[in-house]
Amino acid sequence: MGVPDPHNGWTFITNHARVLAAIADDPNARIRDIAAHCRLTERAVQRIIVDLEQEGYLSHRREGRTNTYRIEPGKVLRHPAEAGLTVASFLSLLVQDEARRSGDSTSWADA
């Protein structure tokens, strides 16, 4: 798989949020799969995962050749304008929208 096409212009959701949402959707996802889903390079996804782990939003456990990620749902988002908004609340907003678009009613927190 090659490098994804670049996106020009601004977007509403950051790459960090996209990666976190992809991991919430599949905690066993490979970096290659997360990169393809988020339209990022594998290197960019690796850097984002390191950022998220260093700030305590995410941790991982190695199982053989597979990483299993764990999101810290009670962690509060970093920006002062989002004071009090937890990762779980934020992801629920994203998942609710995605579920509406796909017709699925499951939640990442149910897993």
PDB file of C-alpha atoms in Angstrom:
ATOM      1  CA  MET A   1       0.000   0.000   0.000  1.00  0.00           C
ATOM      2  CA  GLY A   2       1.383   3.399  -0.968  1.00  0.00           C
ATOM      3  CA  VAL A   3       1.250   6.744   0.733  1.00  0.00           C
ATOM      4  CA  PRO A   4      -2.323   8.056   0.949  1.00  0.00           C
ATOM      5  CA  ASP A   5      -3.316  11.006  -1.195  1.00  0.00           C
ATOM      6  CA  PRO A   6      -2.757  14.249   0.718  1.00  0.00           C
ATOM      7  CA  HIS A   7      -5.734  16.259   1.825  1.00  0.00           C
ATOM      8  CA  ASN A   8      -5.790  19.943   1.025  1.00  0.00           C
ATOM      9  CA  GLY A   9      -7.619  22.419   3.206  1.00  0.00           C
ATOM     10  CA  TRP A  10      -8.817  22.243   6.756  1.00  0.00           C
ATOM     11  CA  THR A  11     -10.846  19.551   8.487  1.00  0.00           C
ATOM     12  CA  PHE A  12     -12.996  19.436  11.612  1.00  0.00           C
ATOM     13  CA  ILE A  13     -11.319  16.431  13.206  1.00  0.00           C
ATOM     14  CA  THR A  14      -7.593  16.169  13.936  1.00  0.00           C
ATOM     15  CA  ASN A  15      -5.457  13.224  12.931  1.00  0.00           C
ATOM     16  CA  HIS A  16      -5.019  12.381  16.623  1.00  0.00           C
ATOM     17  CA  ALA A  17      -8.802  12.130  16.999  1.00  0.00           C
ATOM     18  CA  ARG A  18      -9.064  10.017  13.850  1.00  0.00           C
ATOM     19  CA  VAL A  19      -6.445   7.562  15.115  1.00  0.00           C
ATOM     20  CA  LEU A  20      -8.061   7.388  18.551  1.00  0.00           C
ATOM     21  CA  ALA A  21     -11.464   6.714  16.953  1.00  0.00           C
ATOM     22  CA  ALA A  22      -9.987   4.004  14.715  1.00  0.00           C
ATOM     23  CA  ILE A  23      -8.460   2.321  17.761  1.00  0.00           C
ATOM     24  CA  ALA A  24     -11.760   2.623  19.636  1.00  0.00           C
ATOM     25  CA  ASP A  25     -13.396   0.859  16.699  1.00  0.00           C
ATOM     26  CA  ASP A  26     -10.801  -1.961  16.728  1.00  0.00           C
ATOM     27  CA  PRO A  27      -8.367  -2.165  19.676  1.00  0.00           C
ATOM     28  CA  ASN A  28      -6.401  -4.889  17.845  1.00  0.00           C
ATOM     29  CA  ALA A  29      -6.004  -2.952  14.599  1.00  0.00           C
ATOM     30  CA  ARG A  30      -2.599  -2.989  12.962  1.00  0.00           C
ATOM     31  CA  ILE A  31      -0.867   0.328  12.348  1.00  0.00           C
ATOM     32  CA  ARG A  32      -1.135  -0.391   8.616  1.00  0.00           C
ATOM     33  CA  ASP A  33      -4.919  -0.728   8.914  1.00  0.00           C
ATOM     34  CA  ILE A  34      -5.265   2.392  11.061  1.00  0.00           C
ATOM     35  CA  ALA A  35      -3.181   4.332   8.541  1.00  0.00           C
ATOM     36  CA  ALA A  36      -5.344   3.176   5.639  1.00  0.00           C
ATOM     37  CA  HIS A  37      -8.562   3.961   7.515  1.00  0.00           C
ATOM     38  CA  CYS A  38      -7.368   7.437   8.517  1.00  0.00           C
ATOM     39  CA  ARG A  39      -5.645   8.129   5.177  1.00  0.00           C
ATOM     40  CA  LEU A  40      -2.321   8.735   6.914  1.00  0.00           C
ATOM     41  CA  THR A  41       1.117   7.221   6.540  1.00  0.00           C
ATOM     42  CA  GLU A  42       2.126   4.428   8.882  1.00  0.00           C
ATOM     43  CA  ARG A  43       4.902   6.661  10.236  1.00  0.00           C
ATOM     44  CA  ALA A  44       2.372   9.405  11.073  1.00  0.00           C
ATOM     45  CA  VAL A  45       0.143   6.886  12.888  1.00  0.00           C
ATOM     46  CA  GLN A  46       3.129   5.603  14.874  1.00  0.00           C
ATOM     47  CA  ARG A  47       3.988   9.173  15.979  1.00  0.00           C
ATOM     48  CA  ILE A  48       0.368   9.866  16.932  1.00  0.00           C
ATOM     49  CA  ILE A  49       0.148   6.661  18.980  1.00  0.00           C
ATOM     50  CA  VAL A  50       3.344   7.656  20.814  1.00  0.00           C
ATOM     51  CA  ASP A  51       1.837  11.106  21.517  1.00  0.00           C
ATOM     52  CA  LEU A  52      -1.390   9.566  22.821  1.00  0.00           C
ATOM     53  CA  GLU A  53       0.499   7.094  25.014  1.00  0.00           C
ATOM     54  CA  GLN A  54       2.848   9.749  26.422  1.00  0.00           C
ATOM     55  CA  GLU A  55      -0.141  11.895  27.442  1.00  0.00           C
ATOM     56  CA  GLY A  56      -1.975   8.935  29.023  1.00  0.00           C
ATOM     57  CA  TYR A  57      -4.872   8.692  26.550  1.00  0.00           C
ATOM     58  CA  LEU A  58      -3.831   5.268  25.333  1.00  0.00           C
ATOM     59  CA  SER A  59      -1.764   2.267  26.384  1.00  0.00           C
ATOM     60  CA  HIS A  60      -0.953  -0.979  24.658  1.00  0.00           C
ATOM     61  CA  ARG A  61      -0.172  -4.564  25.515  1.00  0.00           C
ATOM     62  CA  ARG A  62       1.931  -6.721  23.245  1.00  0.00           C
ATOM     63  CA  GLU A  63       0.469 -10.172  22.517  1.00  0.00           C
ATOM     64  CA  GLY A  64       2.822 -12.087  20.257  1.00  0.00           C
ATOM     65  CA  ARG A  65       3.107  -9.977  17.139  1.00  0.00           C
ATOM     66  CA  THR A  66      -0.085  -8.046  17.877  1.00  0.00           C
ATOM     67  CA  ASN A  67      -0.673  -4.922  19.925  1.00  0.00           C
ATOM     68  CA  THR A  68      -3.903  -4.553  21.832  1.00  0.00           C
ATOM     69  CA  TYR A  69      -4.670  -0.936  22.630  1.00  0.00           C
ATOM     70  CA  ARG A  70      -6.577   0.350  25.634  1.00  0.00           C
ATOM     71  CA  ILE A  71      -8.128   3.792  25.645  1.00  0.00           C
ATOM     72  CA  GLU A  72      -8.354   5.653  28.952  1.00  0.00           C
ATOM     73  CA  PRO A  73     -12.025   6.743  28.768  1.00  0.00           C
ATOM     74  CA  GLY A  74     -11.921   9.042  31.807  1.00  0.00           C
ATOM     75  CA  LYS A  75      -8.990  11.119  30.575  1.00  0.00           C
ATOM     76  CA  VAL A  76     -10.015  14.736  29.973  1.00  0.00           C
ATOM     77  CA  LEU A  77      -9.209  16.371  26.633  1.00  0.00           C
ATOM     78  CA  ARG A  78      -6.278  18.798  26.580  1.00  0.00           C
ATOM     79  CA  HIS A  79      -7.666  22.050  25.209  1.00  0.00           C
ATOM     80  CA  PRO A  80      -9.085  24.530  27.770  1.00  0.00           C
ATOM     81  CA  ALA A  81     -12.206  25.009  25.642  1.00  0.00           C
ATOM     82  CA  GLU A  82     -12.928  21.293  26.112  1.00  0.00           C
ATOM     83  CA  ALA A  83     -12.496  21.377  29.897  1.00  0.00           C
ATOM     84  CA  GLY A  84     -14.360  18.478  31.457  1.00  0.00           C
ATOM     85  CA  LEU A  85     -14.952  16.634  28.171  1.00  0.00           C
ATOM     86  CA  THR A  86     -13.629  13.095  28.551  1.00  0.00           C
ATOM     87  CA  VAL A  87     -12.275  10.817  25.876  1.00  0.00           C
ATOM     88  CA  ALA A  88     -15.346   8.596  26.353  1.00  0.00           C
ATOM     89  CA  SER A  89     -17.712  11.524  25.775  1.00  0.00           C
ATOM     90  CA  PHE A  90     -15.792  12.649  22.713  1.00  0.00           C
ATOM     91  CA  LEU A  91     -15.643   9.176  21.197  1.00  0.00           C
ATOM     92  CA  SER A  92     -19.338   8.660  21.904  1.00  0.00           C
ATOM     93  CA  LEU A  93     -20.096  11.717  19.786  1.00  0.00           C
ATOM     94  CA  LEU A  94     -18.030  10.332  16.910  1.00  0.00           C
ATOM     95  CA  VAL A  95     -19.407   6.803  17.247  1.00  0.00           C
ATOM     96  CA  GLN A  96     -23.017   7.992  17.413  1.00  0.00           C
ATOM     97  CA  ASP A  97     -22.548   9.866  14.151  1.00  0.00           C
ATOM     98  CA  GLU A  98     -20.795   6.924  12.495  1.00  0.00           C
ATOM     99  CA  ALA A  99     -23.488   4.518  13.729  1.00  0.00           C
ATOM    100  CA  ARG A 100     -26.209   6.752  12.310  1.00  0.00           C
ATOM    101  CA  ARG A 101     -24.447   6.844   8.940  1.00  0.00           C
ATOM    102  CA  SER A 102     -23.862   3.078   8.840  1.00  0.00           C
ATOM    103  CA  GLY A 103     -27.100   1.977  10.513  1.00  0.00           C
ATOM    104  CA  ASP A 104     -25.165   0.253  13.341  1.00  0.00           C
ATOM    105  CA  SER A 105     -26.292   0.734  16.940  1.00  0.00           C
ATOM    106  CA  THR A 106     -23.263  -0.731  18.791  1.00  0.00           C
ATOM    107  CA  SER A 107     -20.966   1.420  20.872  1.00  0.00           C
ATOM    108  CA  TRP A 108     -17.183   1.256  21.249  1.00  0.00           C
ATOM    109  CA  ALA A 109     -17.719   1.193  25.012  1.00  0.00           C
ATOM    110  CA  ASP A 110     -19.752  -2.029  24.691  1.00  0.00           C
ATOM    111  CA  ALA A 111     -16.693  -3.994  23.562  1.00  0.00           C
TER     112      ALA A 111
END
